[in-house]
Coordinates of C-alpha atoms and ligand atoms in Angstrom, one line a residue:
Chain A
M406 CA 7.0 -155.8 -183.9
S407 CA 4.2 -156.9 -181.7
E408 CA 3.0 -160.3 -182.6
A409 CA 3.3 -162.7 -179.7
S410 CA 4.8 -166.1 -180.3
R411 CA 2.5 -169.1 -180.3
P412 CA 3.8 -171.3 -177.6
Q413 CA 4.6 -174.9 -178.5
T414 CA 4.5 -177.0 -175.4
V415 CA 4.2 -180.6 -176.5
S416 CA 7.4 -182.4 -177.3
S417 CA 6.7 -184.3 -180.4
G418 CA 9.7 -184.8 -182.6
L419 CA 9.8 -181.4 -184.3
T420 CA 12.8 -179.6 -185.6
L421 CA 13.1 -175.8 -185.0
A422 CA 12.4 -175.2 -188.7
Q423 CA 9.1 -177.1 -188.4
K424 CA 8.0 -175.2 -185.3
L425 CA 8.9 -171.8 -186.9
L426 CA 7.1 -172.6 -190.1
A427 CA 4.0 -174.0 -188.2
R428 CA 3.7 -170.6 -186.5
A429 CA 4.3 -168.6 -189.7
S430 CA 1.8 -170.6 -191.6
G431 CA -0.8 -170.7 -188.8
S432 CA -0.7 -174.5 -188.9
E433 CA -0.9 -177.0 -186.0
R434 CA 2.0 -179.0 -187.4
V435 CA 3.9 -179.0 -190.6
T436 CA 5.9 -181.9 -192.2
P437 CA 9.0 -181.6 -194.4
G438 CA 7.9 -181.4 -198.0
D439 CA 4.7 -179.5 -197.3
I440 CA 4.3 -176.4 -199.3
V441 CA 3.1 -173.7 -196.9
V442 CA 2.1 -170.1 -197.2
V443 CA 3.8 -168.0 -194.5
K444 CA 3.3 -164.5 -193.1
V445 CA 6.4 -162.4 -193.1
D446 CA 7.2 -160.5 -189.8
L447 CA 10.1 -158.6 -191.2
A448 CA 11.1 -157.9 -194.8
M449 CA 14.7 -156.7 -195.3
A450 CA 16.6 -155.5 -198.4
H451 CA 19.6 -153.4 -199.2
D452 CA 20.4 -150.7 -201.7
S453 CA 21.4 -153.2 -204.4
S454 CA 18.4 -155.7 -204.1
G455 CA 15.7 -153.3 -202.8
P456 CA 14.1 -150.1 -204.0
R457 CA 15.9 -149.9 -207.3
R458 CA 14.4 -153.2 -208.3
W459 CA 11.0 -152.8 -206.7
K460 CA 10.1 -149.2 -207.7
P461 CA 9.2 -149.8 -211.3
H462 CA 7.0 -152.8 -210.5
L463 CA 5.3 -151.1 -207.5
E464 CA 4.5 -148.2 -209.8
A465 CA 3.2 -150.4 -212.5
L466 CA 1.0 -152.2 -210.0
G467 CA 0.0 -148.9 -208.3
A468 CA 0.8 -150.7 -205.1
R469 CA 2.3 -149.6 -201.8
L470 CA 4.1 -151.6 -199.1
W471 CA 1.8 -153.9 -197.2
D472 CA 3.1 -152.7 -193.9
P473 CA 5.9 -150.2 -193.9
S474 CA 6.6 -150.8 -190.2
R475 CA 7.8 -154.3 -191.0
V476 CA 10.1 -153.2 -193.8
V477 CA 13.9 -152.7 -193.2
I478 CA 16.1 -151.1 -195.8
V479 CA 19.8 -150.8 -195.3
S480 CA 22.2 -149.0 -197.7
D481 CA 25.3 -151.0 -197.4
H482 CA 26.5 -152.2 -200.9
F483 CA 27.1 -149.0 -202.7
V484 CA 28.3 -147.0 -199.7
P485 CA 29.9 -144.6 -199.7
A486 CA 29.2 -143.5 -203.2
V487 CA 32.3 -143.8 -205.4
D488 CA 30.8 -142.6 -208.7
A489 CA 27.7 -140.9 -210.0
D490 CA 25.9 -144.3 -210.6
S491 CA 26.3 -145.5 -207.0
A492 CA 25.3 -142.0 -205.8
A493 CA 22.1 -142.2 -207.9
I494 CA 21.3 -145.7 -206.5
L495 CA 21.8 -144.4 -202.9
K496 CA 19.6 -141.3 -203.6
L497 CA 16.9 -143.5 -205.1
T498 CA 17.0 -145.7 -202.0
R499 CA 16.7 -142.7 -199.7
D500 CA 13.9 -141.2 -201.6
F501 CA 12.0 -144.5 -201.7
A502 CA 12.4 -144.9 -197.9
T503 CA 10.8 -141.4 -197.4
E504 CA 8.1 -141.8 -200.0
Q505 CA 7.0 -145.2 -198.8
N506 CA 7.4 -144.3 -195.2
V507 CA 9.7 -147.3 -194.6
G508 CA 9.7 -148.1 -190.9
H509 CA 13.4 -148.9 -190.6
F510 CA 15.9 -147.2 -192.9
F511 CA 19.6 -147.2 -192.2
D512 CA 21.8 -145.2 -194.5
M513 CA 25.5 -146.0 -194.3
E514 CA 25.4 -147.3 -190.8
G515 CA 26.7 -150.8 -191.7
I516 CA 26.0 -154.1 -193.3
C517 CA 22.3 -155.2 -193.3
H518 CA 22.9 -158.5 -191.4
A519 CA 24.8 -156.6 -188.7
I520 CA 22.2 -153.9 -188.5
L521 CA 19.2 -156.2 -187.8
P522 CA 20.5 -157.5 -184.4
Q523 CA 22.2 -154.2 -183.5
K524 CA 19.0 -152.3 -183.7
G525 CA 17.1 -154.9 -181.7
L526 CA 14.8 -155.8 -184.6
L527 CA 15.1 -159.6 -184.2
R528 CA 13.1 -161.8 -181.9
P529 CA 12.9 -165.6 -181.6
G530 CA 10.0 -167.1 -183.5
I531 CA 9.6 -164.5 -186.2
L532 CA 9.9 -165.0 -190.0
V533 CA 12.4 -162.7 -191.7
A534 CA 12.5 -162.5 -195.5
G535 CA 15.6 -160.9 -196.9
G536 CA 16.6 -159.8 -200.3
D537 CA 20.1 -161.1 -199.7
S538 CA 21.6 -164.6 -199.8
H539 CA 23.1 -164.2 -196.3
T540 CA 19.8 -163.5 -194.6
P541 CA 20.2 -166.8 -192.7
H542 CA 22.5 -164.8 -190.5
A543 CA 19.5 -163.8 -188.4
G544 CA 18.8 -167.5 -187.7
A545 CA 21.2 -167.2 -184.8
F546 CA 18.4 -165.5 -182.9
G547 CA 15.9 -168.3 -183.4
C548 CA 14.2 -166.6 -186.4
Y549 CA 13.3 -168.3 -189.6
A550 CA 15.4 -166.1 -191.8
A551 CA 15.8 -166.9 -195.5
G552 CA 17.0 -165.2 -198.6
F553 CA 14.7 -164.4 -201.6
G554 CA 15.1 -163.2 -205.2
A555 CA 13.7 -159.9 -206.6
T556 CA 10.4 -161.2 -207.8
D557 CA 9.8 -163.0 -204.5
M558 CA 10.6 -159.9 -202.5
L559 CA 8.2 -157.8 -204.6
G560 CA 5.4 -160.2 -203.8
I561 CA 6.3 -160.1 -200.1
L562 CA 6.3 -156.3 -200.1
V563 CA 2.8 -156.1 -201.6
T564 CA 1.1 -159.0 -199.8
G565 CA 3.1 -159.6 -196.6
Q566 CA 3.4 -163.2 -197.3
T567 CA 5.2 -165.8 -199.4
W568 CA 5.5 -169.6 -199.7
T569 CA 8.1 -172.1 -198.9
I570 CA 8.6 -175.9 -198.8
V571 CA 9.1 -177.1 -195.2
P572 CA 12.7 -178.3 -195.2
E573 CA 14.3 -181.4 -193.9
T574 CA 16.9 -180.5 -191.3
I575 CA 20.6 -181.2 -191.1
R576 CA 21.6 -181.1 -187.4
V577 CA 25.1 -179.9 -186.5
E578 CA 26.0 -180.8 -183.0
L579 CA 28.9 -179.0 -181.4
T580 CA 30.6 -180.3 -178.3
G581 CA 33.7 -179.2 -176.4
S582 CA 35.2 -175.7 -176.4
F583 CA 37.6 -173.9 -178.8
G584 CA 41.3 -174.3 -178.4
K585 CA 43.6 -171.3 -178.7
N586 CA 42.9 -169.1 -181.8
V587 CA 40.2 -171.3 -183.2
S588 CA 36.7 -169.9 -183.9
A589 CA 33.3 -170.3 -185.4
K590 CA 34.7 -169.5 -188.9
D591 CA 36.8 -172.6 -188.7
V592 CA 33.7 -174.7 -187.9
M593 CA 32.0 -173.4 -191.0
L594 CA 35.0 -174.0 -193.3
V595 CA 35.0 -177.7 -192.0
L596 CA 31.3 -177.9 -192.7
C597 CA 31.6 -176.5 -196.3
R598 CA 34.1 -179.3 -196.9
E599 CA 32.1 -182.1 -195.2
L600 CA 28.5 -181.2 -196.2
G601 CA 29.2 -179.5 -199.5
M602 CA 27.4 -176.5 -200.9
D603 CA 24.5 -178.3 -202.4
N604 CA 21.9 -178.5 -199.6
A605 CA 19.1 -176.7 -201.2
F606 CA 15.7 -176.9 -199.5
K607 CA 17.5 -177.9 -196.3
A608 CA 17.5 -176.2 -192.9
I609 CA 20.8 -176.3 -191.0
E610 CA 20.2 -176.4 -187.3
Y611 CA 23.1 -175.9 -184.8
G612 CA 23.1 -177.0 -181.2
G613 CA 24.8 -178.7 -178.4
P614 CA 27.1 -177.4 -175.6
G615 CA 29.6 -176.0 -178.0
V616 CA 26.9 -173.6 -179.3
A617 CA 25.5 -172.9 -175.9
S618 CA 28.8 -171.5 -174.7
M619 CA 29.3 -169.4 -177.8
S620 CA 28.7 -165.6 -177.9
M621 CA 26.1 -164.2 -180.3
D622 CA 28.8 -162.8 -182.5
E623 CA 30.2 -166.3 -183.0
R624 CA 26.7 -167.9 -183.4
M625 CA 26.0 -165.4 -186.2
V626 CA 29.0 -166.9 -188.1
L627 CA 27.4 -170.3 -188.0
S628 CA 24.0 -169.0 -189.2
N629 CA 25.5 -166.7 -191.8
M630 CA 27.5 -169.4 -193.6
A631 CA 24.5 -171.8 -193.7
A632 CA 24.2 -169.9 -197.0
E633 CA 27.5 -171.3 -198.2
L634 CA 26.1 -174.8 -197.5
G635 CA 23.2 -174.0 -199.8
G636 CA 20.8 -174.1 -196.9
E637 CA 17.6 -172.1 -196.7
V638 CA 18.1 -171.2 -193.1
G639 CA 20.8 -171.6 -190.3
L640 CA 18.9 -172.0 -187.1
I641 CA 19.9 -171.8 -183.5
G642 CA 17.4 -172.2 -180.6
A643 CA 16.9 -169.3 -178.3
D644 CA 18.5 -169.3 -174.8
K645 CA 19.5 -166.8 -172.2
V646 CA 22.4 -165.5 -174.3
T647 CA 20.0 -164.8 -177.1
L648 CA 17.5 -162.9 -174.9
D649 CA 20.3 -160.9 -173.1
H650 CA 21.7 -159.8 -176.5
I651 CA 18.3 -158.7 -177.8
R652 CA 17.5 -156.8 -174.6
A653 CA 21.0 -155.1 -174.6
H654 CA 20.2 -153.8 -178.0
G655 CA 16.8 -152.4 -177.2
G656 CA 14.7 -155.3 -178.5
S657 CA 11.7 -156.7 -176.6
V658 CA 11.6 -160.3 -175.6
S659 CA 10.1 -162.3 -172.8
E660 CA 11.0 -165.6 -171.2
A661 CA 8.2 -167.2 -173.3
D662 CA 10.5 -166.7 -176.3
L663 CA 12.7 -169.5 -174.9
V664 CA 10.1 -172.0 -176.4
W665 CA 11.9 -171.6 -179.8
Q666 CA 13.9 -174.8 -179.4
P667 CA 13.9 -178.0 -181.4
D668 CA 12.4 -181.0 -179.6
L669 CA 14.9 -183.4 -178.1
D670 CA 13.5 -186.2 -180.2
A671 CA 13.3 -184.1 -183.4
A672 CA 13.7 -186.1 -186.6
Y673 CA 16.7 -185.1 -188.7
E674 CA 17.6 -186.0 -192.2
R675 CA 21.2 -186.2 -191.1
S676 CA 23.4 -185.2 -188.1
I677 CA 27.0 -184.3 -187.9
S678 CA 29.0 -183.7 -184.8
I679 CA 32.2 -181.7 -184.3
D680 CA 34.3 -181.6 -181.1
L681 CA 35.5 -178.0 -181.0
S682 CA 38.4 -178.9 -178.7
E683 CA 39.9 -181.0 -181.6
L684 CA 39.4 -178.4 -184.2
E685 CA 42.4 -176.7 -185.9
P686 CA 42.4 -173.4 -187.8
Q687 CA 41.1 -173.9 -191.3
I688 CA 41.7 -172.2 -194.6
A689 CA 39.7 -172.2 -197.8
L690 CA 41.8 -172.1 -201.0
P691 CA 40.7 -170.2 -204.1
H692 CA 37.9 -170.3 -205.5
S693 CA 35.4 -172.0 -203.2
P694 CA 34.6 -172.1 -199.5
A695 CA 34.3 -175.8 -199.9
N696 CA 37.9 -176.0 -201.1
S697 CA 39.0 -176.0 -197.4
F698 CA 41.8 -177.7 -195.5
P699 CA 43.4 -177.6 -192.1
I700 CA 45.8 -174.6 -192.1
G701 CA 48.9 -176.8 -192.4
H702 CA 47.9 -177.4 -196.1
A703 CA 48.6 -173.8 -197.2
L704 CA 51.2 -172.5 -194.8
G705 CA 53.7 -170.2 -196.4
S706 CA 51.6 -169.2 -199.5
P707 CA 52.5 -165.5 -200.0
I708 CA 49.8 -162.8 -199.8
H709 CA 49.5 -159.2 -200.9
Q710 CA 46.4 -158.2 -198.9
A711 CA 44.7 -159.2 -195.7
Y712 CA 41.0 -158.1 -195.5
I713 CA 39.0 -158.0 -192.3
G714 CA 35.5 -157.2 -193.4
A715 CA 31.9 -158.4 -194.2
C716 CA 28.8 -159.3 -192.2
V717 CA 30.4 -162.6 -191.2
G718 CA 33.9 -161.4 -190.3
A719 CA 34.1 -157.8 -189.0
K720 CA 31.9 -157.8 -185.9
L721 CA 33.3 -156.5 -182.7
Q722 CA 34.5 -159.9 -181.6
D723 CA 36.2 -160.5 -184.9
L724 CA 38.1 -157.2 -184.4
H725 CA 39.0 -158.4 -180.9
M726 CA 40.4 -161.7 -182.4
A727 CA 42.5 -159.8 -184.9
A728 CA 43.7 -157.4 -182.2
E729 CA 44.8 -160.3 -180.0
I730 CA 47.2 -161.3 -182.7
L731 CA 48.2 -157.9 -183.9
Q732 CA 48.9 -156.4 -180.5
G733 CA 52.5 -155.2 -180.5
R734 CA 53.2 -156.4 -184.0
R735 CA 53.3 -154.9 -187.5
T736 CA 52.1 -156.1 -190.9
A737 CA 54.9 -157.6 -193.1
P738 CA 56.4 -155.2 -195.6
G739 CA 54.4 -155.3 -198.9
V740 CA 51.2 -156.5 -197.2
R741 CA 48.3 -154.2 -196.9
L742 CA 45.9 -154.9 -194.0
L743 CA 42.4 -153.5 -194.6
V744 CA 39.7 -153.3 -191.9
A745 CA 36.1 -152.5 -192.8
P746 CA 34.1 -152.9 -189.5
A747 CA 30.6 -154.4 -190.1
S748 CA 28.9 -151.3 -188.8
S749 CA 29.7 -147.8 -187.6
Q750 CA 28.7 -148.9 -184.1
V751 CA 31.4 -151.6 -184.3
T752 CA 33.9 -148.9 -185.3
A753 CA 32.8 -146.7 -182.3
D754 CA 32.9 -149.7 -179.9
A755 CA 36.4 -150.7 -181.2
A756 CA 37.6 -147.1 -180.8
A757 CA 36.2 -146.9 -177.2
D758 CA 37.8 -150.2 -176.0
G759 CA 41.2 -149.6 -177.5
T760 CA 40.9 -152.3 -180.2
L761 CA 41.1 -149.8 -183.0
S762 CA 44.4 -148.3 -181.9
I763 CA 45.9 -151.8 -181.8
L764 CA 44.8 -152.4 -185.3
L765 CA 46.1 -149.0 -186.5
A766 CA 49.4 -149.3 -184.7
A767 CA 49.9 -152.6 -186.5
G768 CA 49.5 -150.8 -189.9
A769 CA 45.9 -151.4 -190.7
T770 CA 44.0 -149.1 -193.0
L771 CA 40.5 -148.4 -191.7
L772 CA 37.7 -148.5 -194.4
P773 CA 34.1 -147.4 -194.3
S774 CA 31.5 -149.8 -192.9
G775 CA 29.7 -151.6 -195.6
C776 CA 30.0 -154.5 -198.0
G777 CA 32.9 -152.9 -199.7
A778 CA 35.4 -155.3 -201.3
C779 CA 33.3 -158.4 -200.2
A780 CA 30.6 -157.3 -202.7
G781 CA 33.3 -156.5 -205.3
M782 CA 32.0 -152.9 -205.2
G783 CA 33.8 -150.8 -202.6
A784 CA 37.4 -150.1 -201.7
G785 CA 40.0 -152.9 -201.4
L786 CA 39.6 -154.7 -204.7
L787 CA 42.3 -156.9 -206.2
A788 CA 44.4 -156.8 -209.4
A789 CA 45.1 -159.8 -211.7
G790 CA 47.5 -162.1 -210.0
E791 CA 47.1 -160.6 -206.5
V792 CA 46.5 -162.8 -203.5
C793 CA 44.3 -161.9 -200.5
I794 CA 43.4 -163.6 -197.3
S795 CA 40.0 -162.6 -196.1
T796 CA 37.5 -163.0 -193.2
T797 CA 34.6 -162.9 -195.7
N798 CA 32.4 -165.9 -196.5
R799 CA 32.8 -166.4 -200.2
N800 CA 35.9 -166.6 -202.4
F801 CA 34.4 -167.2 -205.8
K802 CA 36.4 -166.3 -208.8
G803 CA 36.2 -162.6 -209.6
R804 CA 34.1 -161.7 -206.6
M805 CA 36.7 -159.4 -205.0
G806 CA 38.0 -157.7 -208.1
H807 CA 39.9 -159.2 -211.0
A808 CA 38.8 -162.7 -212.2
D809 CA 42.5 -163.7 -212.0
A810 CA 42.9 -162.7 -208.4
F811 CA 43.1 -165.3 -205.6
V812 CA 41.3 -165.2 -202.3
Y813 CA 41.8 -167.4 -199.3
L814 CA 39.3 -167.5 -196.5
G815 CA 40.2 -167.8 -192.8
S816 CA 39.2 -166.7 -189.4
P817 CA 40.1 -163.2 -188.1
Y818 CA 43.0 -164.9 -186.1
T819 CA 44.3 -166.5 -189.2
V820 CA 44.0 -163.4 -191.4
A821 CA 45.7 -161.2 -188.8
A822 CA 48.5 -163.8 -188.4
S823 CA 49.0 -164.0 -192.1
A824 CA 49.2 -160.2 -192.4
I825 CA 52.1 -160.2 -189.9
A826 CA 54.0 -163.0 -191.5
G827 CA 53.3 -161.9 -195.1
C828 CA 52.1 -165.4 -196.0
V829 CA 49.4 -167.8 -194.9
S830 CA 50.2 -168.5 -191.2
D831 CA 48.9 -170.5 -188.3
P832 CA 47.8 -168.0 -185.6
R833 CA 48.8 -170.6 -182.9
T834 CA 52.4 -170.6 -183.8
L835 CA 53.2 -167.1 -185.0
S836 CA 56.8 -166.7 -183.9
A837 CA 57.6 -164.4 -181.0
D838 CA 60.3 -162.7 -183.0
M839 CA 57.6 -160.9 -185.1
T840 CA 56.8 -158.8 -182.0
V841 CA 57.9 -155.2 -182.4
P842 CA 60.1 -154.2 -179.5
A843 CA 58.3 -151.8 -177.2
Chain B
M421 CA -4.7 -168.3 -217.8
T422 CA -3.7 -171.9 -218.4
Q423 CA -5.7 -175.1 -217.7
I424 CA -4.9 -177.1 -214.5
E425 CA -4.7 -180.4 -216.3
V426 CA -2.3 -180.5 -219.2
T427 CA -1.7 -183.2 -221.8
G428 CA 1.5 -183.5 -223.9
R429 CA 4.7 -185.4 -224.7
A430 CA 7.6 -186.1 -222.5
F431 CA 11.1 -184.8 -223.3
V432 CA 13.5 -186.7 -221.0
F433 CA 16.8 -185.3 -219.6
G434 CA 19.3 -186.5 -217.0
D435 CA 20.5 -185.2 -213.6
N436 CA 21.9 -181.7 -212.8
I437 CA 20.5 -179.8 -215.7
D438 CA 22.0 -176.4 -215.0
T439 CA 20.9 -172.8 -215.7
D440 CA 23.6 -172.5 -218.4
L441 CA 22.1 -175.4 -220.3
L442 CA 18.6 -173.8 -219.9
A443 CA 19.7 -170.2 -220.7
P444 CA 23.3 -170.1 -221.9
G445 CA 25.3 -167.4 -220.2
H446 CA 27.0 -166.1 -223.3
L447 CA 23.6 -165.5 -225.0
M448 CA 22.0 -163.7 -222.1
K449 CA 21.9 -160.4 -223.9
L450 CA 19.5 -161.8 -226.6
P451 CA 15.9 -161.0 -226.3
A452 CA 14.0 -163.6 -224.3
E453 CA 12.2 -165.1 -227.3
D454 CA 15.6 -165.6 -229.1
L455 CA 17.3 -167.0 -226.0
A456 CA 14.5 -169.5 -225.6
R457 CA 15.4 -171.0 -229.0
H458 CA 18.7 -172.1 -227.5
C459 CA 17.2 -173.7 -224.4
L460 CA 18.9 -177.1 -223.7
E461 CA 20.5 -177.1 -227.2
A462 CA 23.9 -178.1 -225.8
I463 CA 22.5 -181.5 -224.9
S464 CA 19.5 -181.7 -227.2
P465 CA 19.7 -179.8 -230.5
V466 CA 16.1 -180.8 -231.3
F467 CA 14.3 -179.9 -228.1
A468 CA 13.6 -176.2 -228.6
K469 CA 12.7 -176.8 -232.3
S470 CA 10.2 -179.6 -231.7
V471 CA 8.7 -178.9 -228.3
Q472 CA 5.0 -178.1 -228.5
P473 CA 2.9 -176.1 -226.0
G474 CA 1.8 -178.4 -223.2
D475 CA 4.7 -180.8 -223.6
F476 CA 6.7 -181.7 -220.5
V477 CA 10.4 -181.6 -219.5
V478 CA 11.1 -184.7 -217.4
A479 CA 14.5 -184.8 -215.7
G480 CA 16.7 -186.2 -213.0
K481 CA 18.0 -184.8 -209.7
N482 CA 18.8 -181.2 -208.9
F483 CA 17.1 -179.6 -212.0
G484 CA 18.0 -175.9 -212.5
L485 CA 21.1 -175.7 -210.4
G486 CA 23.5 -172.8 -211.0
S487 CA 22.8 -169.1 -211.2
S488 CA 19.7 -167.3 -210.0
R489 CA 18.9 -166.1 -213.5
E490 CA 15.1 -166.1 -214.1
Q491 CA 15.6 -166.6 -217.8
A492 CA 16.1 -170.3 -217.2
A493 CA 12.5 -170.7 -216.3
I494 CA 11.3 -167.9 -218.6
S495 CA 12.8 -169.8 -221.6
L496 CA 10.8 -173.0 -220.8
R497 CA 7.7 -170.9 -220.4
I498 CA 8.2 -169.2 -223.7
L499 CA 8.5 -172.6 -225.4
G500 CA 5.2 -173.5 -223.8
V501 CA 6.4 -176.3 -221.5
G502 CA 3.5 -177.5 -219.5
A503 CA 5.5 -178.5 -216.4
V504 CA 9.0 -179.6 -215.4
I505 CA 8.9 -183.0 -213.7
A506 CA 11.9 -184.1 -211.6
P507 CA 12.8 -185.8 -208.4
S508 CA 14.5 -182.7 -207.1
F509 CA 15.1 -179.0 -208.0
A510 CA 17.6 -176.3 -207.0
R511 CA 15.8 -174.0 -204.6
I512 CA 16.1 -170.7 -206.6
F513 CA 15.1 -172.4 -209.9
Y514 CA 12.1 -173.9 -208.2
R515 CA 10.9 -170.6 -206.7
N516 CA 11.6 -168.7 -210.0
A517 CA 9.6 -171.3 -212.0
L518 CA 6.5 -171.0 -209.9
N519 CA 6.9 -167.2 -209.6
L520 CA 7.1 -167.1 -213.4
G521 CA 4.1 -169.3 -214.1
L522 CA 5.9 -172.6 -214.8
P523 CA 4.7 -175.6 -212.7
A524 CA 7.6 -177.6 -211.3
L525 CA 6.7 -181.0 -209.9
F526 CA 8.6 -183.1 -207.5
C527 CA 8.2 -186.7 -208.6
D528 CA 10.3 -189.5 -207.2
A529 CA 9.2 -191.8 -210.0
A530 CA 10.2 -189.4 -212.8
N531 CA 12.6 -192.0 -214.1
R532 CA 9.7 -194.3 -215.1
I533 CA 8.8 -191.8 -217.8
V534 CA 10.4 -192.4 -221.2
E535 CA 11.1 -190.0 -224.1
G536 CA 7.9 -189.4 -226.1
D537 CA 5.5 -190.8 -223.6
Q538 CA 2.1 -189.1 -223.6
L539 CA 1.3 -187.7 -220.2
M540 CA -1.7 -186.1 -218.6
V541 CA -0.6 -184.0 -215.6
N542 CA -2.7 -182.6 -212.8
P543 CA -0.4 -180.5 -210.5
V544 CA -3.2 -179.8 -207.9
L545 CA -4.0 -183.5 -207.4
G546 CA -0.3 -184.5 -207.7
K547 CA -1.2 -187.0 -210.4
I548 CA 0.7 -187.9 -213.6
V549 CA -1.2 -190.3 -215.9
N550 CA 1.2 -192.0 -218.4
K551 CA -1.1 -192.8 -221.3
T552 CA 1.6 -194.5 -223.3
R553 CA 2.4 -196.9 -220.5
G554 CA -1.0 -197.1 -218.9
E555 CA 0.2 -196.2 -215.4
T556 CA -0.4 -193.4 -212.9
I557 CA 2.4 -192.0 -210.8
S558 CA 2.2 -189.4 -208.1
C559 CA 4.0 -186.2 -207.6
K560 CA 4.0 -183.6 -204.9
P561 CA 0.8 -181.5 -205.3
I562 CA 1.0 -177.8 -205.7
P563 CA -1.5 -176.3 -203.3
D564 CA -4.5 -174.5 -204.9
H565 CA -3.5 -171.0 -203.8
L566 CA 0.0 -171.4 -205.4
M567 CA -1.5 -172.9 -208.5
A568 CA -3.7 -169.8 -208.8
M569 CA -0.5 -167.7 -209.1
V570 CA 1.1 -170.2 -211.5
R571 CA -2.1 -170.2 -213.7
A572 CA -2.3 -166.4 -213.7
G573 CA 1.2 -166.5 -215.4
G574 CA 3.2 -165.9 -212.3
L575 CA 3.5 -163.7 -209.3
V576 CA 3.6 -160.2 -211.0
A577 CA 0.6 -161.1 -213.3
H578 CA -1.2 -162.6 -210.2
L579 CA -0.7 -159.4 -208.2
K580 CA -1.9 -157.3 -211.2
S581 CA -5.1 -159.4 -211.6
R582 CA -5.8 -159.3 -207.8
R583 CA -5.4 -155.6 -207.8
G584 CA -7.4 -155.2 -211.0
T585 CA -4.6 -153.1 -212.7
Ligands
LIG1299 S1 29.3 -158.2 -196.5 FE1 29.5 -159.5 -198.3 S2 28.4 -161.4 -197.8 FE2 27.8 -159.8 -196.3 S3 25.9 -158.9 -197.2 FE3 27.7 -157.6 -197.9 S4 28.2 -158.5 -199.9 FE4 26.9 -160.0 -198.8

């Protein structure tokens, strides 16, 4: 990734989405509603959306990738292979990566959205096109990162460009700091309820002191779940925390990348403000992330499974949150606690810092890194009538196994606390008598 | 390759026309031509039977919400619909439509068009002439370079013609 960012110096009422799309389209200035053609800096896809869908079309066109060095392929949905069909898809993906000389191929190393930042592939200012609906995840790094369908991705692979409509922006202003056992996931469950899931052609932009004090792992939750709001992107301006994270993961950035900020006088379609210090743990009831309530609403609902997984909910900090609750405790009888770290690096880090032993001592079963049960493909699926509480981002009917299973969504704190109690529980008030005597 | 300016009749629908109305889920296994015959039948049994090439679908807000299935746009294309005109579209439907060669036009004044009106639509100029009512309303233009793709019949056809395969 070489291209230098085009500095925007004048403060003139622009949202971050406008600045990013002006750069990507080579325009002086773009206005919401404009249809623009944009150059793609990074094209990402996984084993489900990528090579298996592209190959026949590329062959029919006699085309190759426009720039293999800008293509990222991550095998994460069908890993590890559980039958001959998934094995064949993974093999096709591997062979494609070799034949097409794909610049960045990661086979069974973790979930695509976790892999991009972990490998230092993101940089503020760039445009990322992903063949996955949670591509907005990368917006936490000041990138314009949006999800696209199969035909769109094919066009991008062949031409290196695509088109979009410059979105209006919804600004989410976060103030204050989190109380005990409250996290970014709770913010998003509130927003799914308040903003609804029908914000197509909108950019969601997060800012304010509450975002500035958040770690990158937490910021990624905000950007990731912009997808649940229906948004095209979930943007966060670049600051020192962003640049430090990218440098620590081998990426190249310079202080000039700090220009990727909205103007102070940017024009928003709508703004919403949340005081983090007043926020309680939230829970989404089956079968929609927008079906969310403060935790008190569902306390005591029995569960069979607690799942800590997915791009949004199994990063290192998510495992730390779970471990904070699980330390010295054990899961309730009859409850299975499954942990599928977002990447093998997360597993290694959690092993190195002692987190993993806390989880295992509490009775957790460690699963391979990948989309797993979140995609309804891997281990940890549900039978009819079973109830799961999960750190994932979606609880649509039938997504995690049987159509008559029930999935609650909560933060890693809430999921861990519920695993201990055997029912939906408030992590702030988990009773002391659930501690196992040393 | 289709003409830029298209003339035809308006078929008018309401808000929130979803992908199940356009391409019913339980019929998705049918071949595309057969599926198209059921397009919008749940709310208009006559539409698929009487629509002629070049006619327009005019609708309310959030046209095409629901699943990402490309058959929703393909069915309208197969029926020869000249353009879909609505004040707003669901993002995936909108992208699919253009990628599959179906012009989709954002038009705030779509509700001024009445069932059966004769329209002349120019997507590049962003102009809709309502011959029946003698008025011209504007819609968001589709830039030339995107219309080149739409007119070629969509993205894949466009790539083919550009590569000469
Ligand atoms: S973990 Fe779940 S939400 Fe994330 S990319 Fe995989 S399937 Fe999608």
